mmCIF file with all atom_site columns, C-alpha atoms in Angstrom:
data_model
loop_
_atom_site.group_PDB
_atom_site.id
_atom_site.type_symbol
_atom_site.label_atom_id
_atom_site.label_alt_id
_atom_site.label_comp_id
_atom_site.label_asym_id
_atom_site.label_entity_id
_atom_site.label_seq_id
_atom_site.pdbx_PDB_ins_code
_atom_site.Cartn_x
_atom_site.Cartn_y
_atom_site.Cartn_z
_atom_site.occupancy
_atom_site.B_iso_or_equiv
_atom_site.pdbx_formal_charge
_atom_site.auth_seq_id
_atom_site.auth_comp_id
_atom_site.auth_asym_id
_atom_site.auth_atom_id
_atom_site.pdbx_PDB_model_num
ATOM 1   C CA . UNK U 1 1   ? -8.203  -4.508  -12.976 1.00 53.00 ? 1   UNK U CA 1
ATOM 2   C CA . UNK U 1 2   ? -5.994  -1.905  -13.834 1.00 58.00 ? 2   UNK U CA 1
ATOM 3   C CA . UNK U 1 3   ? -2.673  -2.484  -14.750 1.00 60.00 ? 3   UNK U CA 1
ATOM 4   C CA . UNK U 1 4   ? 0.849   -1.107  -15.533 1.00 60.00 ? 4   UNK U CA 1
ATOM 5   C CA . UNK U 1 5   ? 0.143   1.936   -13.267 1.00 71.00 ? 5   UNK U CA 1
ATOM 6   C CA . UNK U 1 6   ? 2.973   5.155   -14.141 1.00 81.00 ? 6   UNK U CA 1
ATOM 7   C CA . UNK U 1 7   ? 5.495   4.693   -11.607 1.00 86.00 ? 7   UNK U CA 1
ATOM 8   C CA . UNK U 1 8   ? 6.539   8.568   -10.180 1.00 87.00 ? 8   UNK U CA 1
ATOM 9   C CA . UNK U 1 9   ? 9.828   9.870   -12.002 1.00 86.00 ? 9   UNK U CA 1
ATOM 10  C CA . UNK U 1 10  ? 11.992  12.097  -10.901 1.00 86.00 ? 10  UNK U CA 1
ATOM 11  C CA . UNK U 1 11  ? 13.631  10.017  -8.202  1.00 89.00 ? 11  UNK U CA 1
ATOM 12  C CA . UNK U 1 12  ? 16.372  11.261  -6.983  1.00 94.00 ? 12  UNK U CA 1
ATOM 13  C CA . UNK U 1 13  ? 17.892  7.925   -4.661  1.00 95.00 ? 13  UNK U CA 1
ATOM 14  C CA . UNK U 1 14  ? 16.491  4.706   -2.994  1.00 96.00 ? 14  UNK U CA 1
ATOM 15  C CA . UNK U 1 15  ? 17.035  3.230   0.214   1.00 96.00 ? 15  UNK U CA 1
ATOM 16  C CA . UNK U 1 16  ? 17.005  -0.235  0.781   1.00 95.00 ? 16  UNK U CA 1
ATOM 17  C CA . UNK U 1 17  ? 16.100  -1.674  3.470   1.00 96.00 ? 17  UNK U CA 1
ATOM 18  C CA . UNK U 1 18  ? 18.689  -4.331  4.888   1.00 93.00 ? 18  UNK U CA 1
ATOM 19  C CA . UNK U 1 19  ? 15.724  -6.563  7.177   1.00 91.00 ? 19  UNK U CA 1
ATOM 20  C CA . UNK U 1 20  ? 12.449  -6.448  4.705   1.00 95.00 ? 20  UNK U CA 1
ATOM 21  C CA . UNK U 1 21  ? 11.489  -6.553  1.424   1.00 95.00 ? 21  UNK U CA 1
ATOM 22  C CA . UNK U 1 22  ? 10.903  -2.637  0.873   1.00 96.00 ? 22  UNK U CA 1
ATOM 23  C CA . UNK U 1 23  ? 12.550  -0.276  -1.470  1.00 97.00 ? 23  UNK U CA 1
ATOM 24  C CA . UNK U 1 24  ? 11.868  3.728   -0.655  1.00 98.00 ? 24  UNK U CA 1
ATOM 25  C CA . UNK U 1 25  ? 12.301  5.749   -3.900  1.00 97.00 ? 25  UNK U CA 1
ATOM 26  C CA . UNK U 1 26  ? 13.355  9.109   -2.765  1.00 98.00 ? 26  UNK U CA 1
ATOM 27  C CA . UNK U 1 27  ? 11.334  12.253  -5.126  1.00 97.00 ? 27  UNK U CA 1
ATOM 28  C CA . UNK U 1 28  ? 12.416  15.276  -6.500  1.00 96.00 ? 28  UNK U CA 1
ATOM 29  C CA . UNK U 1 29  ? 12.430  17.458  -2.933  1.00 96.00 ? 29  UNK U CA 1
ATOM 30  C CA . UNK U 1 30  ? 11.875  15.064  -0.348  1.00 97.00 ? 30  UNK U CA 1
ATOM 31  C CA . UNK U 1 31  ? 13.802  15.566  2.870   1.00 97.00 ? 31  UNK U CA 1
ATOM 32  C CA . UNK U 1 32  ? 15.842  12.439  3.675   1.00 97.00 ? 32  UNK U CA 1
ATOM 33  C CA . UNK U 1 33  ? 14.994  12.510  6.932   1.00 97.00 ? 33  UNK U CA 1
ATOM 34  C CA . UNK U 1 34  ? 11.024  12.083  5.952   1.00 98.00 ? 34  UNK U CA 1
ATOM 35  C CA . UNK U 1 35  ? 12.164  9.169   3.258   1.00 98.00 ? 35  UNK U CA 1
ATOM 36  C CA . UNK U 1 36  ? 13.923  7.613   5.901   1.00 98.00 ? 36  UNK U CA 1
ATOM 37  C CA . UNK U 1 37  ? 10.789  7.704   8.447   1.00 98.00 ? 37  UNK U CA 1
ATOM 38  C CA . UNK U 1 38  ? 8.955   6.100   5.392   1.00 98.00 ? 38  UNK U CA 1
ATOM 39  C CA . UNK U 1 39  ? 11.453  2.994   5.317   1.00 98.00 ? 39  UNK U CA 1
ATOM 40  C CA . UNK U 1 40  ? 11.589  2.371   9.119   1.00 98.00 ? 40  UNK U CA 1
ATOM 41  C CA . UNK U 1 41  ? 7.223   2.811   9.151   1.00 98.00 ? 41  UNK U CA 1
ATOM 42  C CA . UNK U 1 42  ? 7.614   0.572   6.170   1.00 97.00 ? 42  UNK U CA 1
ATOM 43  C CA . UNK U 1 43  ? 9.901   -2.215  7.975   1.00 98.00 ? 43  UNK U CA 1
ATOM 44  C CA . UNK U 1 44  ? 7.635   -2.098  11.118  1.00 97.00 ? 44  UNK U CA 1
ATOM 45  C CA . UNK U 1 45  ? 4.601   -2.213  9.485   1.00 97.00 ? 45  UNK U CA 1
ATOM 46  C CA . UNK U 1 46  ? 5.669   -5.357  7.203   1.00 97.00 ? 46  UNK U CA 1
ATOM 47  C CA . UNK U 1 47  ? 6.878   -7.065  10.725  1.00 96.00 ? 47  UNK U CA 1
ATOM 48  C CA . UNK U 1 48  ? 3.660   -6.636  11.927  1.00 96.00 ? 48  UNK U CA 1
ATOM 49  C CA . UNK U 1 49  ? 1.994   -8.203  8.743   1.00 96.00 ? 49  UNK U CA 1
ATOM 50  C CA . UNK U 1 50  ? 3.890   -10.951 8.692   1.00 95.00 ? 50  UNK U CA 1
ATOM 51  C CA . UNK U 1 51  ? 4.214   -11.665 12.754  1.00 95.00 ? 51  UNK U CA 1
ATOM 52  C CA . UNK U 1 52  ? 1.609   -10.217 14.233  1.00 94.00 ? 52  UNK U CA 1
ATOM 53  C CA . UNK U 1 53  ? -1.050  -10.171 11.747  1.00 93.00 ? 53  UNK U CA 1
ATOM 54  C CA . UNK U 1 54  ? -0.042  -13.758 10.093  1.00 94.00 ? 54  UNK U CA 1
ATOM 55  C CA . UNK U 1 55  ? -0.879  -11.890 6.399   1.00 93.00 ? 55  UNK U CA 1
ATOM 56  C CA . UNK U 1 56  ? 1.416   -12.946 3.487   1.00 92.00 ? 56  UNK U CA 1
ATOM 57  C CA . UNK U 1 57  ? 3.497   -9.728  2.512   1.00 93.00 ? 57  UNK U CA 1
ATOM 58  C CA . UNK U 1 58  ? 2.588   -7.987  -1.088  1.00 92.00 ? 58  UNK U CA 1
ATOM 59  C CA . UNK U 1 59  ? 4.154   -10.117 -3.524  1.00 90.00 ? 59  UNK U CA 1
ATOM 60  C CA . UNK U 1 60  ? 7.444   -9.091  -5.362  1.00 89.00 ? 60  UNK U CA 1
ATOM 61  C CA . UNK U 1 61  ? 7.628   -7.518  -8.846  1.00 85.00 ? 61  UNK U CA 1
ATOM 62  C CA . UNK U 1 62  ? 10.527  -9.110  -10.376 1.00 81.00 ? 62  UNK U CA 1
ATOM 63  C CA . UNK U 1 63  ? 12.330  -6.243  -11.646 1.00 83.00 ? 63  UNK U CA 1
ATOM 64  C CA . UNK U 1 64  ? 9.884   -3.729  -11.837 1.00 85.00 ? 64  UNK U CA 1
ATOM 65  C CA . UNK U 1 65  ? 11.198  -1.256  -9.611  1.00 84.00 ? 65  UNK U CA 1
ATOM 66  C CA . UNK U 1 66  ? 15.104  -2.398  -9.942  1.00 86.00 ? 66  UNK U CA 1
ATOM 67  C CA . UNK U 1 67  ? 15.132  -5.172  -7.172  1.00 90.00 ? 67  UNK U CA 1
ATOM 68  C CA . UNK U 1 68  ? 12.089  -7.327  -6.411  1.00 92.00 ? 68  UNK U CA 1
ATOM 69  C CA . UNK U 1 69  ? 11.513  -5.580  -3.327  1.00 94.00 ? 69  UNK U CA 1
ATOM 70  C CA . UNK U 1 70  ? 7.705   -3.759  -3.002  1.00 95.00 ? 70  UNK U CA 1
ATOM 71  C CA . UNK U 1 71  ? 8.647   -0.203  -4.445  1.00 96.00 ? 71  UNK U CA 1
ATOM 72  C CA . UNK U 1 72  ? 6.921   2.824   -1.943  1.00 97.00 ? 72  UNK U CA 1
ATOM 73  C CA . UNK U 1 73  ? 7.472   6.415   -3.550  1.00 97.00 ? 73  UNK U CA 1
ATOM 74  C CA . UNK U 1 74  ? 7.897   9.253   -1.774  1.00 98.00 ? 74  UNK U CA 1
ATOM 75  C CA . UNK U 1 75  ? 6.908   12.486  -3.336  1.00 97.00 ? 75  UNK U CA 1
ATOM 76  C CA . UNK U 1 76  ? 5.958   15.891  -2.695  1.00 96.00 ? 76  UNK U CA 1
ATOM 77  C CA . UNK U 1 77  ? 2.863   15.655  -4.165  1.00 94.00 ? 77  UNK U CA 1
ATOM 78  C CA . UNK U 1 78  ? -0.353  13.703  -4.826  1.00 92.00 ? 78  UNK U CA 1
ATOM 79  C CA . UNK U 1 79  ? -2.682  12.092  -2.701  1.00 92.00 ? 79  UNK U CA 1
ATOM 80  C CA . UNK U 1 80  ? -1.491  10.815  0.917   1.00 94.00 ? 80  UNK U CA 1
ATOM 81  C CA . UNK U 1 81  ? -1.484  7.374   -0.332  1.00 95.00 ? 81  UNK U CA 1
ATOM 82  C CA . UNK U 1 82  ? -2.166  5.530   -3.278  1.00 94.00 ? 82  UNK U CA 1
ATOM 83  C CA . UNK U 1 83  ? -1.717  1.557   -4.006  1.00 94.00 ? 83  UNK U CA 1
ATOM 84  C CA . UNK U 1 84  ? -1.548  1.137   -7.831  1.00 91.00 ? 84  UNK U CA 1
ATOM 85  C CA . UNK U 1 85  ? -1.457  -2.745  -9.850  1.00 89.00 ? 85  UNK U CA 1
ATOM 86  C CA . UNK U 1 86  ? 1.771   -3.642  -11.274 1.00 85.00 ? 86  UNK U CA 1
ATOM 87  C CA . UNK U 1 87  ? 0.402   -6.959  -13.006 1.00 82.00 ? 87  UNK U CA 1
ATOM 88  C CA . UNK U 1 88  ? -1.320  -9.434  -12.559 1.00 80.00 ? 88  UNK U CA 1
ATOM 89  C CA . UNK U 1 89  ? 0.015   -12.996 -11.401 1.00 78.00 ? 89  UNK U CA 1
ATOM 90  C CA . UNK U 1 90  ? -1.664  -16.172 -12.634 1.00 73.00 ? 90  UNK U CA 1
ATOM 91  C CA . UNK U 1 91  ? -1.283  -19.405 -12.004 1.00 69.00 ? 91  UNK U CA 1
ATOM 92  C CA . UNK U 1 92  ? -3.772  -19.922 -8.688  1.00 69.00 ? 92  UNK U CA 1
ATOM 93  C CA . UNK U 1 93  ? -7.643  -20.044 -7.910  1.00 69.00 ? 93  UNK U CA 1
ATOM 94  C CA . UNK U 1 94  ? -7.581  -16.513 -7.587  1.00 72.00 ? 94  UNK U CA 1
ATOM 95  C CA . UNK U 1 95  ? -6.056  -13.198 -10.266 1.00 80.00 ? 95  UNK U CA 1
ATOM 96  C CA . UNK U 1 96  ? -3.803  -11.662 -7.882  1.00 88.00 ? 96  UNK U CA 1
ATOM 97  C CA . UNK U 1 97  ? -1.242  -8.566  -8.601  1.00 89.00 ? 97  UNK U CA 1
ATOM 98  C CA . UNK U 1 98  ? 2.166   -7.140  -7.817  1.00 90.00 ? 98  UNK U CA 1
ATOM 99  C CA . UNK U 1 99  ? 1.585   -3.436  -6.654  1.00 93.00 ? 99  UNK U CA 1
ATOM 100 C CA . UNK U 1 100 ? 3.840   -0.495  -5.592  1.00 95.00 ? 100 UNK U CA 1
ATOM 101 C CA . UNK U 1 101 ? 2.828   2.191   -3.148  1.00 97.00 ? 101 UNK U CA 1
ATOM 102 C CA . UNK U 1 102 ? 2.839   5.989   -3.335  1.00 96.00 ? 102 UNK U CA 1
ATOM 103 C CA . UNK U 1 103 ? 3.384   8.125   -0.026  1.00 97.00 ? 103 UNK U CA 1
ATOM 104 C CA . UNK U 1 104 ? 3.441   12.150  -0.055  1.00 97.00 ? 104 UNK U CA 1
ATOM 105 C CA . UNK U 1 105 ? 5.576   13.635  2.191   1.00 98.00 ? 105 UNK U CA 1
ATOM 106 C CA . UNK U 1 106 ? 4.889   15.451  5.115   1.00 97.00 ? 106 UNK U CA 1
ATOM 107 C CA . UNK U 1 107 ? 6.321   16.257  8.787   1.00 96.00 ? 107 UNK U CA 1
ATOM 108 C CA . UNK U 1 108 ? 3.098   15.005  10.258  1.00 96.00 ? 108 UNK U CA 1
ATOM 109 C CA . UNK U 1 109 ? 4.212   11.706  11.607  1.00 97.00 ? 109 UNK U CA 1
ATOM 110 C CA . UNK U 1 110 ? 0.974   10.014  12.554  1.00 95.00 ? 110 UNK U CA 1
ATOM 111 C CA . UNK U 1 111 ? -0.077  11.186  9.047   1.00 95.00 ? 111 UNK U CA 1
ATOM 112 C CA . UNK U 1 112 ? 2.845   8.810   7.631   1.00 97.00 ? 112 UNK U CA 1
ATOM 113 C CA . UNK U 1 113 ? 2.674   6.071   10.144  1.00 97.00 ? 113 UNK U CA 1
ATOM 114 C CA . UNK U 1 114 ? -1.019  5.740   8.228   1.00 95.00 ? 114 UNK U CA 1
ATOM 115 C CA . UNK U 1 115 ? 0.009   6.659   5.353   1.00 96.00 ? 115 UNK U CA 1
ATOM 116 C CA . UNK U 1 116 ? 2.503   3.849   4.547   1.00 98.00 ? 116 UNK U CA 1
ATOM 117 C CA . UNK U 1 117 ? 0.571   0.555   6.446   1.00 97.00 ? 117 UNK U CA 1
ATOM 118 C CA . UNK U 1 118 ? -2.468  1.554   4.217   1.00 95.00 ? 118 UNK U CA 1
ATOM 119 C CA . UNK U 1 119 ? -0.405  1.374   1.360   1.00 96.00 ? 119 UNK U CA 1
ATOM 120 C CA . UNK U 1 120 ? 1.611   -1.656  2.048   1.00 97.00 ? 120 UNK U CA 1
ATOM 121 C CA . UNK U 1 121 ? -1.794  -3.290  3.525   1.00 96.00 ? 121 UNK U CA 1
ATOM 122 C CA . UNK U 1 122 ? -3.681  -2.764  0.585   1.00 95.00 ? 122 UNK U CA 1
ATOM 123 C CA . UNK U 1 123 ? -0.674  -3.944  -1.831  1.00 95.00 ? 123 UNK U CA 1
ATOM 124 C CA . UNK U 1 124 ? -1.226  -7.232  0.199   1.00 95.00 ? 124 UNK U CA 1
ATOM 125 C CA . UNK U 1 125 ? -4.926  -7.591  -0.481  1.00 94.00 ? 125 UNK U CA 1
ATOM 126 C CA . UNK U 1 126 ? -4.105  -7.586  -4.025  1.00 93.00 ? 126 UNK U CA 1
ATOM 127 C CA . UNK U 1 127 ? -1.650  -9.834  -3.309  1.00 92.00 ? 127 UNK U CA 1
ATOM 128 C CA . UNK U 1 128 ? -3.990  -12.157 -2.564  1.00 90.00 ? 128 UNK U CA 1
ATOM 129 C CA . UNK U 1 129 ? -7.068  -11.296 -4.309  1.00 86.00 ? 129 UNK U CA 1
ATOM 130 C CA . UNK U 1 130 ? -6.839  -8.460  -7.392  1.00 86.00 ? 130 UNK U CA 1
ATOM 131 C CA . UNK U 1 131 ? -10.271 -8.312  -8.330  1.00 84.00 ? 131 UNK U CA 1
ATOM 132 C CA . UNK U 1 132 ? -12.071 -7.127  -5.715  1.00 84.00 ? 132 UNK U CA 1
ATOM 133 C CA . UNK U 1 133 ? -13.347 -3.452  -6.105  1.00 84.00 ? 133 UNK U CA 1
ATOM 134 C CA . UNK U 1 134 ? -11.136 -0.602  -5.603  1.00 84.00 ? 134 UNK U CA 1
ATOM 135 C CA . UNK U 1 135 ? -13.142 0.595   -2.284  1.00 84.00 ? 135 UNK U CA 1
ATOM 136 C CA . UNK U 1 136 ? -13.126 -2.647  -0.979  1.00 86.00 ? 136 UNK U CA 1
ATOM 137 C CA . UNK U 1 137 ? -9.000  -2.936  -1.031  1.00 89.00 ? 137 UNK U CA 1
ATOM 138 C CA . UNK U 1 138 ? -8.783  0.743   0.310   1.00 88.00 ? 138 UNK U CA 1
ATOM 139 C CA . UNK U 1 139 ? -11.387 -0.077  2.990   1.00 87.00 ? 139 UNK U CA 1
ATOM 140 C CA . UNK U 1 140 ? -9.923  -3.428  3.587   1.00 90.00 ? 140 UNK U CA 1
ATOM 141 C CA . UNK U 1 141 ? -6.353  -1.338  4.056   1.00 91.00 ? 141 UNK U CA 1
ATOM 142 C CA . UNK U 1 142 ? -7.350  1.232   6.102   1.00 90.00 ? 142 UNK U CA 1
ATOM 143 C CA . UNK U 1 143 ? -8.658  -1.718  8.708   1.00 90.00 ? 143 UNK U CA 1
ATOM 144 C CA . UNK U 1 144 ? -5.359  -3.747  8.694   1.00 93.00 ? 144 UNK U CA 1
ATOM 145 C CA . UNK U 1 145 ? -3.631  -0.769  8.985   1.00 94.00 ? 145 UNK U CA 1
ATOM 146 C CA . UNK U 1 146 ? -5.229  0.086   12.241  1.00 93.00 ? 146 UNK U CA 1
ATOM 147 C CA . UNK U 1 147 ? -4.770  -3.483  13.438  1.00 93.00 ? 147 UNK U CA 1
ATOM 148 C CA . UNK U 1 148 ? -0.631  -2.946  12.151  1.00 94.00 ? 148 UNK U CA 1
ATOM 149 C CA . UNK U 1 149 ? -0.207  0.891   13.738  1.00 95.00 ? 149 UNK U CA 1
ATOM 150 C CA . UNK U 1 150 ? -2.529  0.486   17.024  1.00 92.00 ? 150 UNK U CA 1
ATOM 151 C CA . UNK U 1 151 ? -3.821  4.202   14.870  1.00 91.00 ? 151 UNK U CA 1
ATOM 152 C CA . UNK U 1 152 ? -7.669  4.018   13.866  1.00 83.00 ? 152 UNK U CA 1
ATOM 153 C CA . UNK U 1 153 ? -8.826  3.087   10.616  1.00 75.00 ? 153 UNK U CA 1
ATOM 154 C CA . UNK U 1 154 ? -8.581  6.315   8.113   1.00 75.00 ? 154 UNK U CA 1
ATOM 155 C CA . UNK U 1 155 ? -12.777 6.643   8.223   1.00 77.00 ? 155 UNK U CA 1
ATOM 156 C CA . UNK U 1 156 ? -12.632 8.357   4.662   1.00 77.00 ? 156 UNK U CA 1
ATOM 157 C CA . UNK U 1 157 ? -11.484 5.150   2.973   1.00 73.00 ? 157 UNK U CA 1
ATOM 158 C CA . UNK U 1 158 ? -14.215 3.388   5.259   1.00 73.00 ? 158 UNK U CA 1
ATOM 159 C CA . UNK U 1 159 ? -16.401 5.908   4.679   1.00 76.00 ? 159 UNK U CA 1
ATOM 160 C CA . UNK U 1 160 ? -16.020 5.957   0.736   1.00 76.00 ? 160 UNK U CA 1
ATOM 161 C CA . UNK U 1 161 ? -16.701 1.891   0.918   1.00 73.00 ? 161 UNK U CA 1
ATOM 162 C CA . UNK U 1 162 ? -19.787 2.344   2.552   1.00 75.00 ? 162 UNK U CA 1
ATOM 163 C CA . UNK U 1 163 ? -20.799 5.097   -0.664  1.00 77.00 ? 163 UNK U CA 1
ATOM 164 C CA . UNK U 1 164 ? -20.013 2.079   -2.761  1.00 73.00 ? 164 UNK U CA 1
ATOM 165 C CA . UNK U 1 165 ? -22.034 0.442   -5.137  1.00 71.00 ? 165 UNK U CA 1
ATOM 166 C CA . UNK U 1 166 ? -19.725 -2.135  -4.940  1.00 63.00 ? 166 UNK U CA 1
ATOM 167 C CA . UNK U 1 167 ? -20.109 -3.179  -1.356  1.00 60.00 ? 167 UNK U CA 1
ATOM 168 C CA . UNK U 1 168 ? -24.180 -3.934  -1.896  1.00 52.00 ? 168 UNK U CA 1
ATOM 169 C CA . UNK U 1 169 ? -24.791 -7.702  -2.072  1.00 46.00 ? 169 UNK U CA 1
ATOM 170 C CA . UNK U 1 170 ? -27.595 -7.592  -3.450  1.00 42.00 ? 170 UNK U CA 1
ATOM 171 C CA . UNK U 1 171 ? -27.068 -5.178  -6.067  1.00 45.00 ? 171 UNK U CA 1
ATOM 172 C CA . UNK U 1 172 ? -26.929 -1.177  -6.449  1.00 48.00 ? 172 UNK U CA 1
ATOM 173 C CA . UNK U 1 173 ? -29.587 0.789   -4.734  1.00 47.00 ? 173 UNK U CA 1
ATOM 174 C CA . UNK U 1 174 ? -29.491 -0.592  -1.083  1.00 43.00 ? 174 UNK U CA 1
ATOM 175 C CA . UNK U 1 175 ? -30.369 1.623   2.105   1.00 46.00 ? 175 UNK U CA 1
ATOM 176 C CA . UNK U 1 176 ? -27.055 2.915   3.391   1.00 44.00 ? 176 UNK U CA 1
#
């Protein structure tokens, strides 16, 4: 498991949100407008977790990120989404992890709708579980997601699980 992944830098504010446990970090560049789509995707999507979906919401990282809210970065670059370990938590049957998201922006609003339940969906998995292969919590994310936005699963994180080694039970080598 991974862990410590580099937080972006270069923020230039946060917003807070007042009715769940979310933080937006604001990049270098980043319309507010777009950061503030991120927070109110981020607020329905973690309503949905928690009171639709009955899911336990990513677990908080102390300070990590300034408050123990789950941290989502919003830059101008990078991939459309990316979950990344904070640390892990121990103490249960199971290694499970703090995580913060990263979102890049972009006026496409579907695009972000996705963008931000994967990320906050897979930050839950390892919430719960932190060892489970990398493809598996993307995969895993991208299907909660869909359940969260009413949107179809993202079919390249799907379709990268299914490339896996990782998902064979048997072993490496399997028919696909």
């Amino acid at each position: 498991i991974p862990l410590d992944g580099v937080r972006p830098r270069g923020e230039v504010g946060v917003l807070r949100s007042t009715r769940a446990p979310v933080d937006v970090h604001v990049g270098a560049g980043v319309p507010i407008a777009v950061a503030e789509s991120v927070r109110d995707e981020a607020e329905r999507a973690l309503d949905a977790m928690q009171y639709r979906l009955r899911i336990a919401l990513p677990l908080p990282d102390g300070l990590r990120g300034g408050t123990p809210a789950l941290d989502v970065y919003v830059t101008r670059e990078g991939p459309a989404v990316e979950t990344s370990v904070d640390a892990l938590v121990h103490g249960g049957i199971f290694d499970v992890a703090t995580a913060f998201v990263r979102v890049r922006a972009t006026d496409d609003a579907i695009a972000l709708k996705r963008a931000v339940a994967e990320g906050l969906c897979e930050a839950a998995v390892l919430g719960q579980k932190a060892d489970h292969p990398r493809a598996w919590v993307q995969a895993l994310g991208a299907s909660l997601a869909g359940e969260v936005t009413g949107l179809a699963p993202d079919a390249t994180a799907v379709a990268t699980y299914q490339r896996s080694s990782a998902r064979a039970v048997l072993g490496p080598g399997l028919p696909d």
